[in-house]
CSV table of C-alpha atoms in Angstrom, one decimal:
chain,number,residue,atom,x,y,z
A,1,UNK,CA,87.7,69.5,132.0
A,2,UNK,CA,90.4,69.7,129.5
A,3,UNK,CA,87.5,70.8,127.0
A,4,UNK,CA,86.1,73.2,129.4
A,5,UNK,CA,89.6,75.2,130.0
A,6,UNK,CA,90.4,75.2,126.3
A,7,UNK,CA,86.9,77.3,125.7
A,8,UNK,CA,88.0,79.6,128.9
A,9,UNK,CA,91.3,80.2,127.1
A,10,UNK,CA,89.6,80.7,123.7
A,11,UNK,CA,87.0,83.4,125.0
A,12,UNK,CA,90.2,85.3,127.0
A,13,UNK,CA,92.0,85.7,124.0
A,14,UNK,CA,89.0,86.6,121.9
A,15,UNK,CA,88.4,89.3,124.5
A,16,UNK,CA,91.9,90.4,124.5
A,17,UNK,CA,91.9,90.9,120.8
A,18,UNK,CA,88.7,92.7,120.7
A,19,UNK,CA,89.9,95.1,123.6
A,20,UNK,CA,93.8,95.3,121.9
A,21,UNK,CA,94.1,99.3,120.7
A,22,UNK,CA,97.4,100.0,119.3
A,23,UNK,CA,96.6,103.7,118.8
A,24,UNK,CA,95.3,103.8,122.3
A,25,UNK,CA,98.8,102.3,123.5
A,26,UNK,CA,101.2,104.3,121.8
A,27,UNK,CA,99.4,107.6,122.7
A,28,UNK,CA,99.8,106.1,126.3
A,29,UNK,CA,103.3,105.6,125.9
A,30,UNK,CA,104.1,108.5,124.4
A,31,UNK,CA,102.9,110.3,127.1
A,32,UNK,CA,105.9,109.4,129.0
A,33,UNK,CA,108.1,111.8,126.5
A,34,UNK,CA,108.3,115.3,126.1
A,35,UNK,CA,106.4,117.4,123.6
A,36,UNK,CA,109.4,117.2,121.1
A,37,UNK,CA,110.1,113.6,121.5
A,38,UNK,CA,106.4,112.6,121.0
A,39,UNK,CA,106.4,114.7,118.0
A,40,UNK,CA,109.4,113.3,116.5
A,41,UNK,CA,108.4,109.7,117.1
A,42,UNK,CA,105.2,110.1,115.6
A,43,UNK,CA,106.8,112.1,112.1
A,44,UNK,CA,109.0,109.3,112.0
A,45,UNK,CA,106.6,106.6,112.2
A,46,UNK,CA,103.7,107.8,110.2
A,47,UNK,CA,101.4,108.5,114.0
A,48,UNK,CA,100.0,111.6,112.3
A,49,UNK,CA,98.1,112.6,109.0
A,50,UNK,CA,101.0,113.3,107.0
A,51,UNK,CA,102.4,110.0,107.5
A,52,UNK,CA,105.9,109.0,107.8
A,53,UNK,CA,108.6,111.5,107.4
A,54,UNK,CA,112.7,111.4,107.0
A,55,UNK,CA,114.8,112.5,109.4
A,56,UNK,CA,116.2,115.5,106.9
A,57,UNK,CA,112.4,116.8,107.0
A,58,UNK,CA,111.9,116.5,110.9
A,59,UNK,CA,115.7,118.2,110.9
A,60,UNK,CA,114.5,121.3,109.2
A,61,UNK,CA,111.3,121.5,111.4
A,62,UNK,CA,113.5,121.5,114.5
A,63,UNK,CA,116.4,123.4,112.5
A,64,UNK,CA,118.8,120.3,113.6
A,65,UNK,CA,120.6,117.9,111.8
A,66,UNK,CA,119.3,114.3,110.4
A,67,UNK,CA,121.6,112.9,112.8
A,68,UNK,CA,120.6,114.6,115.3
A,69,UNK,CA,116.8,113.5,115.0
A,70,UNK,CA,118.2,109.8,114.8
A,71,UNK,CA,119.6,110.6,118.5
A,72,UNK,CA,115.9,111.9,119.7
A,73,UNK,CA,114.3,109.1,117.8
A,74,UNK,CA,117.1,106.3,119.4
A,75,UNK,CA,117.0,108.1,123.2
A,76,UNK,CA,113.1,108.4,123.5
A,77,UNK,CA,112.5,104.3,122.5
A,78,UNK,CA,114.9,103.9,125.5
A,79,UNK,CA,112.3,106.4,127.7
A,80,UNK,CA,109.4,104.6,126.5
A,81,UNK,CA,110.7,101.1,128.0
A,82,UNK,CA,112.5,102.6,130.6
A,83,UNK,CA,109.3,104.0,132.1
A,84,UNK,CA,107.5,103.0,135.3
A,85,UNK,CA,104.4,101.8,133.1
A,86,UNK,CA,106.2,100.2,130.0
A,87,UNK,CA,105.8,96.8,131.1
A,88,UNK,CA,102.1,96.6,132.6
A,89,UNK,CA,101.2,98.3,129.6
A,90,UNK,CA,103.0,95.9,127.0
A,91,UNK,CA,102.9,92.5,128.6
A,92,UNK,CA,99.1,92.1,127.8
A,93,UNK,CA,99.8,93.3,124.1
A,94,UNK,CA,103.1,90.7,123.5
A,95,UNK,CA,100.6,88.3,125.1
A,96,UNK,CA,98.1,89.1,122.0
A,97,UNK,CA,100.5,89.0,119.3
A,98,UNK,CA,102.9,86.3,120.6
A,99,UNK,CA,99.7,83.8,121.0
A,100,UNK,CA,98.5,84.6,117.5
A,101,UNK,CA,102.1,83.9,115.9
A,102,UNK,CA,102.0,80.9,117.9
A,103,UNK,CA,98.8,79.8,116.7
A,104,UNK,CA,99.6,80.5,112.8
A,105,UNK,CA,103.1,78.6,113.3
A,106,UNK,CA,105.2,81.2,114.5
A,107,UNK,CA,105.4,83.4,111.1
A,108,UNK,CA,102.6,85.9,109.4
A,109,UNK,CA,102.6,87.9,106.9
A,110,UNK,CA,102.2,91.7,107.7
A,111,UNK,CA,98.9,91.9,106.0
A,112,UNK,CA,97.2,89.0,107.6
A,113,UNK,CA,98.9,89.9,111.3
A,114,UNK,CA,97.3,92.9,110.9
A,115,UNK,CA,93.9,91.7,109.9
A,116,UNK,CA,94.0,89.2,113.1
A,117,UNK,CA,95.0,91.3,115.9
A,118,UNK,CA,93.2,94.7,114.8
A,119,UNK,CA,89.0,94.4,114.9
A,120,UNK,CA,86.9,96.0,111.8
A,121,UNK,CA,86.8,99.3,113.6
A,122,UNK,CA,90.4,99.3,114.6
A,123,UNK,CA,91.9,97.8,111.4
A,124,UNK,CA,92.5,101.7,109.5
A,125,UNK,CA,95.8,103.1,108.0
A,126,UNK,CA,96.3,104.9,111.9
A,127,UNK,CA,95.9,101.4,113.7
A,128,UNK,CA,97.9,99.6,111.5
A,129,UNK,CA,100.7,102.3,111.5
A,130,UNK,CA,100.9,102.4,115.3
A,131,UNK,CA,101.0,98.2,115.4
A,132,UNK,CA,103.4,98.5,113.3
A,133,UNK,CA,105.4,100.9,115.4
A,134,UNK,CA,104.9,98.4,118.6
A,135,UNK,CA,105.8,95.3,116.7
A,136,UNK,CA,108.9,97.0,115.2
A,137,UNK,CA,110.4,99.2,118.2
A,138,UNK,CA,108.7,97.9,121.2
A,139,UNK,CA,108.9,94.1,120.7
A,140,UNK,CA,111.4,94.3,119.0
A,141,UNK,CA,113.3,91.5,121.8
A,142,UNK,CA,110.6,89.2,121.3
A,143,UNK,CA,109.2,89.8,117.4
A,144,UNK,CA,111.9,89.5,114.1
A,145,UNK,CA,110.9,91.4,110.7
A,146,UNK,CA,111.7,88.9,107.9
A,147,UNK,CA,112.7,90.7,104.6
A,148,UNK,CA,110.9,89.4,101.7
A,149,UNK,CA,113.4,86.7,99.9
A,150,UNK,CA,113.3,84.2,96.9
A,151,UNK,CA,111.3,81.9,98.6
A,152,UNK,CA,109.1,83.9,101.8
A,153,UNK,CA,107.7,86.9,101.4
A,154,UNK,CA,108.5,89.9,103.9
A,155,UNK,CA,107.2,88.2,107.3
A,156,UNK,CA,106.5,88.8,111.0
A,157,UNK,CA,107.6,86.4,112.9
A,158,UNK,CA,109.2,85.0,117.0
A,159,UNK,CA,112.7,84.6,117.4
A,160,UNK,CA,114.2,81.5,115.6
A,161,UNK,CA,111.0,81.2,113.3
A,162,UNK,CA,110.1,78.0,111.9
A,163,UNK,CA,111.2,78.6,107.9
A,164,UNK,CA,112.8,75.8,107.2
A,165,UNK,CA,109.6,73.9,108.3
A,166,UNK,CA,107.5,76.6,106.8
A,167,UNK,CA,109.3,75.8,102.7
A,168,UNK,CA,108.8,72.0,103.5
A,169,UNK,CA,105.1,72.6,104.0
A,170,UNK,CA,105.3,74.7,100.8
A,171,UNK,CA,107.0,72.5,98.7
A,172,UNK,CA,104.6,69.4,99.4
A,173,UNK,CA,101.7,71.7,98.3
A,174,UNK,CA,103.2,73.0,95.9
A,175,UNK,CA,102.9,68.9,94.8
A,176,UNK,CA,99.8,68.8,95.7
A,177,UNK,CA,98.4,71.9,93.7
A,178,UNK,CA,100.1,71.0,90.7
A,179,UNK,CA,98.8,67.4,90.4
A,180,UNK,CA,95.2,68.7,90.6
A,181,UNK,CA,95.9,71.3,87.9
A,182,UNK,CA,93.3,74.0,89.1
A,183,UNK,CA,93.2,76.7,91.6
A,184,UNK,CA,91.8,75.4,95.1
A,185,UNK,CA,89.5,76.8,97.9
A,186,UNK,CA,91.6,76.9,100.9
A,187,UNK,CA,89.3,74.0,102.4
A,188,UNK,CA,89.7,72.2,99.1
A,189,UNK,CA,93.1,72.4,99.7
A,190,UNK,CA,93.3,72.2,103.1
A,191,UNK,CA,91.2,68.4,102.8
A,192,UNK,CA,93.3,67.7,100.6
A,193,UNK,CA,96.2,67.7,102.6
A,194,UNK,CA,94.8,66.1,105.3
A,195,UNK,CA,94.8,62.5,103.1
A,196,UNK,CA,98.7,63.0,102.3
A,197,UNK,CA,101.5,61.5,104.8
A,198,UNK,CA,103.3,64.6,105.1
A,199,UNK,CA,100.3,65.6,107.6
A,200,UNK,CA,99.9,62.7,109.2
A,201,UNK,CA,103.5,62.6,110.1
A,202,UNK,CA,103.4,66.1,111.4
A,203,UNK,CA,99.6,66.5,112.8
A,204,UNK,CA,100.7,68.2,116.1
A,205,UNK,CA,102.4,71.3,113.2
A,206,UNK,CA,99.6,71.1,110.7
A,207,UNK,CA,96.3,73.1,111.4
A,208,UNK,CA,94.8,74.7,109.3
A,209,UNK,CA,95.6,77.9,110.6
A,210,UNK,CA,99.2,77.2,110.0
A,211,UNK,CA,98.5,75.9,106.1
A,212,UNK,CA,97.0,79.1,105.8
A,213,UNK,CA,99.8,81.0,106.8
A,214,UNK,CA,102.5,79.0,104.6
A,215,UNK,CA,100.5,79.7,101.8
A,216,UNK,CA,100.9,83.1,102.7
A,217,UNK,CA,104.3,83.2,103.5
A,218,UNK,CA,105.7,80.8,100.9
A,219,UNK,CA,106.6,82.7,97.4
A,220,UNK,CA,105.0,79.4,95.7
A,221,UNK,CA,101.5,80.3,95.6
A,222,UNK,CA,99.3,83.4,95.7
A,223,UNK,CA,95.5,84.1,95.9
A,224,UNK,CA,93.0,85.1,93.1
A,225,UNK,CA,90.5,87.5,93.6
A,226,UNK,CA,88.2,84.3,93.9
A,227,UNK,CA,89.9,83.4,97.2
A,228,UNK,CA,91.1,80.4,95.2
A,229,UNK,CA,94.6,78.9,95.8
A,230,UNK,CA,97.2,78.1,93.6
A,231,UNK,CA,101.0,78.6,92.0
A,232,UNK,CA,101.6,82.0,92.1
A,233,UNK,CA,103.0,81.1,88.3
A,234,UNK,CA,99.4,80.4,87.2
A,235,UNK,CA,97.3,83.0,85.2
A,236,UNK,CA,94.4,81.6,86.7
A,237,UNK,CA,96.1,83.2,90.0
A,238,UNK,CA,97.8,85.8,89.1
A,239,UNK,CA,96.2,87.1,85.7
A,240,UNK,CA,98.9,89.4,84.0
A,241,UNK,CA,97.2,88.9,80.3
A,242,UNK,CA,93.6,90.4,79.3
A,243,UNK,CA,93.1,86.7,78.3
A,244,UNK,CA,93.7,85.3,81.7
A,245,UNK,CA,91.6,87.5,83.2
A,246,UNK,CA,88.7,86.7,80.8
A,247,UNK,CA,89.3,83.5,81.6
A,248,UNK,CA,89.4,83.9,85.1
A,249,UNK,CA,85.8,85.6,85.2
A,250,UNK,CA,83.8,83.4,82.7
A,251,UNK,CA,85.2,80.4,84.5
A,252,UNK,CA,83.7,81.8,88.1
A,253,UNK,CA,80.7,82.6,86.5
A,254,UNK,CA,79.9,79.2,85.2
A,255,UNK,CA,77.8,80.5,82.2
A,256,UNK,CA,77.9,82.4,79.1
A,257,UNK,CA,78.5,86.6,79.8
A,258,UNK,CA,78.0,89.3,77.1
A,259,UNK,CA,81.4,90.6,76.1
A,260,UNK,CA,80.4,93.8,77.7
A,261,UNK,CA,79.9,92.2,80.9
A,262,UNK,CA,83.1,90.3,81.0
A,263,UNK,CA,85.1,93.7,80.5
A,264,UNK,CA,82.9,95.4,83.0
A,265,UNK,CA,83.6,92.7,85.8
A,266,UNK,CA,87.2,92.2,84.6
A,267,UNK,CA,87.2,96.3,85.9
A,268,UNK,CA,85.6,95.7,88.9
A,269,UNK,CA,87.3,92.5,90.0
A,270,UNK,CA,91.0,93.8,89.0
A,271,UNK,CA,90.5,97.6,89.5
A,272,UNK,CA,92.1,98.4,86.1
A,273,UNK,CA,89.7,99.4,83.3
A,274,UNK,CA,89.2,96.7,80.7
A,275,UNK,CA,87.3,98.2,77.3
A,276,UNK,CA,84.8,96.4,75.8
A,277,UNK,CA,86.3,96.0,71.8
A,278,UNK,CA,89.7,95.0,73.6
A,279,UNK,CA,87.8,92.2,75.4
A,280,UNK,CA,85.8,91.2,72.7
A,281,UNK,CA,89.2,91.1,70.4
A,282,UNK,CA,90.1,88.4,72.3
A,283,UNK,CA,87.5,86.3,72.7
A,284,UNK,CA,87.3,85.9,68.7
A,285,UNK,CA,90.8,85.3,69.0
A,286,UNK,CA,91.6,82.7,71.3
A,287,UNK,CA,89.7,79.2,70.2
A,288,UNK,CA,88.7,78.8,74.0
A,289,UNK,CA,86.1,80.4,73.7
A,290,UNK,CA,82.8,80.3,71.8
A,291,UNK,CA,80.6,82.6,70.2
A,292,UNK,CA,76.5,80.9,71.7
A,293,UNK,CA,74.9,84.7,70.6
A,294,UNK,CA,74.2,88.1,70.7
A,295,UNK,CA,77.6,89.4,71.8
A,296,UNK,CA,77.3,85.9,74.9
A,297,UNK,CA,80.7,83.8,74.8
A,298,UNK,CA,81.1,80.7,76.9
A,299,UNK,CA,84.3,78.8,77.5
A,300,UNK,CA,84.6,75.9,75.1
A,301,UNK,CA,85.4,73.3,77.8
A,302,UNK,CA,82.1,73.6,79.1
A,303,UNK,CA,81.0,71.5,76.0
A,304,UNK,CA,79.8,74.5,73.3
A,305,UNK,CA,80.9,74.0,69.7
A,306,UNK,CA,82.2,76.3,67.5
A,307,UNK,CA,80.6,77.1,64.1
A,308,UNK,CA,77.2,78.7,62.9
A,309,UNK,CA,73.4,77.4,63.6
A,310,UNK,CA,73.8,75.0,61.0
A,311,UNK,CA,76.5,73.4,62.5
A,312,UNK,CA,75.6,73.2,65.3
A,313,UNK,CA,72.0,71.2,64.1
A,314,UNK,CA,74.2,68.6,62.4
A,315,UNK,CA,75.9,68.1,65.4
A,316,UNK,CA,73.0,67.6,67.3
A,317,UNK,CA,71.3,65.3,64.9
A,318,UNK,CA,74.5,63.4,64.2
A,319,UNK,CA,75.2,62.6,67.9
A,320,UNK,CA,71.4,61.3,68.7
A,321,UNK,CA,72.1,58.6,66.4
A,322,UNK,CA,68.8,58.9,64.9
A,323,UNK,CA,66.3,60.9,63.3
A,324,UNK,CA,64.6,63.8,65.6
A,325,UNK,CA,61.8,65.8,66.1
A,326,UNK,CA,61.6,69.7,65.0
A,327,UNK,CA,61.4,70.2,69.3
A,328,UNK,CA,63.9,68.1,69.9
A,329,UNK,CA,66.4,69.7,67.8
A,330,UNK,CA,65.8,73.1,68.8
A,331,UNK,CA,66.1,71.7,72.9
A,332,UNK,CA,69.3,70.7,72.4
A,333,UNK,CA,70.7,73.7,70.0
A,334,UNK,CA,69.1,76.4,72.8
A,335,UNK,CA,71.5,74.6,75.2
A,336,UNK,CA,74.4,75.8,73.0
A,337,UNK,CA,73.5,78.8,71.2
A,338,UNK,CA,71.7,81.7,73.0
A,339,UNK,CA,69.2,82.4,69.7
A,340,UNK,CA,65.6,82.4,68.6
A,341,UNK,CA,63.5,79.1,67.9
A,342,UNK,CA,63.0,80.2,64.0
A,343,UNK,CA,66.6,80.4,63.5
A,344,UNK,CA,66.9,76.5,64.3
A,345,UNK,CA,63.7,76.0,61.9
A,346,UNK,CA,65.5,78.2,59.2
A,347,UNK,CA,68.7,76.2,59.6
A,348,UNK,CA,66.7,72.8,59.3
A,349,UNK,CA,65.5,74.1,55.9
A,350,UNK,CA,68.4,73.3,54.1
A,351,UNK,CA,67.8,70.6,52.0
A,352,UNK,CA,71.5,69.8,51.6
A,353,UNK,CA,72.4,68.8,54.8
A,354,UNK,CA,69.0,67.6,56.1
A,355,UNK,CA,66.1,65.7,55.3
A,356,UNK,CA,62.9,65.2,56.8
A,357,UNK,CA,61.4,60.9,57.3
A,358,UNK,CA,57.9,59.9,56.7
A,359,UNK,CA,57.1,61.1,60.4
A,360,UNK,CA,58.4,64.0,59.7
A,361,UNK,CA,61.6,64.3,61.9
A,362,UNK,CA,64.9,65.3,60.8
A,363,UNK,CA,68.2,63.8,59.8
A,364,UNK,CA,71.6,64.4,57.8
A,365,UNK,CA,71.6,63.8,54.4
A,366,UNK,CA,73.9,60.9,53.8
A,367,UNK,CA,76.8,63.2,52.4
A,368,UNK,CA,76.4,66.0,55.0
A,369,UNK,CA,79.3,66.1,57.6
């Protein structure tokens, strides 16, 4: 039964979400004022094209004072939830927000409070204005703005919000993240988190919904473009330098990339153009990285080796341990340098650093390295 009620529940507040229209709302509020007070409301708050404008402005449209704008703005919020339809028209709305605080821990960040209460055709510059304008003015008994501090970032959330458990969260994934060293999927993370006693001890405060939101709210960690987790101190997160963003994009693409395909992606990906000779600067540069051919770099952890053909053939050989085939040693030098089969044969032509057995397979001459 318990089961059954939880799924009623679910599907109500799904439906109340999907039928939720700020816009719709305030223009149904508004109604309740005069021409001028709807007018000013909507200057103030950005309800209109123009977007938000300052009481001076609205003052010399109306040829008042700022102060006296404040008034109109102050005494028509006070008309609005003094009217005869304020609270059938609000409760169902504080209902929707309130219950989606509650289920992210009691604290969101504006952008992913927005992105939860509005749907895909409601979620526009107008209906996030206007939710902003309910949340801010007309629940403004039941819903606190946070301003952005040292350790949260600027935060919705209900009266007497849940911060303090909120950092404690942060700081033990902060641990967490740290001791694995890499940026995490959130259900990386969030399994994780799950094995540590932190979350056992507090399982009835630790969904994953409200993980999601401390990593949100916390100042600790931010979000790659990747939708990867990690310290917001990490240029595999945050990318300030060309190099970490070239870092970034070869390691999510998981093979070699021409240089001109790394800058073009880097623009894409981080909406800033990134030039092709700048990008290719660096990747001669930095030792991370590794020429395989033809303008293709790959990231040197992945097991390339720097140097030319030649080296790489020596290495080849000298690792087998034993003499190989002309086959074999072009199979395993295609699997580090992207060039042609005769270039291998060319490079196993030098007699000083290989020689050929009786069966005709190659190996280093004693005194090659």
């Amino acid at each position: 039964m318990s089961s059954i009620l939880d799924r009623v529940l679910i599907s109500k507040e799904e439906t109340e979400r999907r039928q939720f229209d700020p816009v719709d709302v305030v223009n149904t509020l508004l109604r309740q004022l005069s021409s001028k007070e709807a007018d000013v409301l909507r200057r103030r708050f950005g309800l209109t094209e123009q977007g938000e404008e300052t009481l001076e402005h609205i003052g010399n449209v109306y040829q008042v004072t700022r102060e006296r704008i404040r008034q109109i703005e102050g005494t028509s919020i006070k008309k609005i939830k003094q009217s005869s339809i304020f609270s059938d028209t609000i409760r169902p709305v504080e209902h929707v927000v309130m219950n989606v605080l509650h289920q992210y821990g009691g604290a969101l960040t504006d952008d992913m409070l927005m992105s939860r209460l509005l749907q895909a055709n409601k979620d526009n510059l107008m209906g996030r204005k206007a939710l902003r304008f309910i949340l801010e003015r007309l629940l403004d008994e039941k819903i606190d703005w946070l301003a952005e501090t040292k350790k949260q970032r600027a935060t919705w959330s209900v009266k007497n919000p849940p911060l303090e458990f909120f950092h404690k969260m942060a700081e033990h994934l902060a641990q967490l993240i740290t001791t694995k060293a890499v940026p995490q999927t959130f259900d990386q993370l969030y399994e994780l988190f799950k094995t540590q006693p932190f979350f056992s001890e507090h399982a009835d405060r630790t969904s994953a919904d409200v993980v999601l939101s401390v990593l949100h709210v916390s100042q600790l960690f931010d979000q790659n473009p990747f939708d990867e987790y990690g310290l917001a101190s990490w240029g595999q997160i945050v990318p300030k330098r060309m190099n970490d963003r070239i870092y970034l994009v070869l390691k999510k693409h998981g093979k070699p990339m021409h240089f001109v395909e790394i800058a073009d992606t880097i623009t894409k990906i981080f909406k800033k153009k990134a030039y092709p000779p700048t990008v290719h600067n660096e990747l001669i540069l930095n030792e991370q990285y590794v020429l395989v051919g033809r303008g293709m770099y790959a990231l040197k952890e992945w097991g390339f080796k720097a140097g030319v053909v030649a080296d790489i053939v020596a290495d080849v050989v000298k690792r087998a341990g034993k003499p190989l085939t002309r086959e074999e040693v072009v199979a395993e030098v295609l699997k580090q340098r992207l060039v042609k089969r005769n270039t291998v044969h060319l490079a196993l032509t030098d007699k000083q650093r290989f020689s050929r057995t009786s069966d005709g397979k190659y190996q280093l001459v004693p005194t090659a390295t």
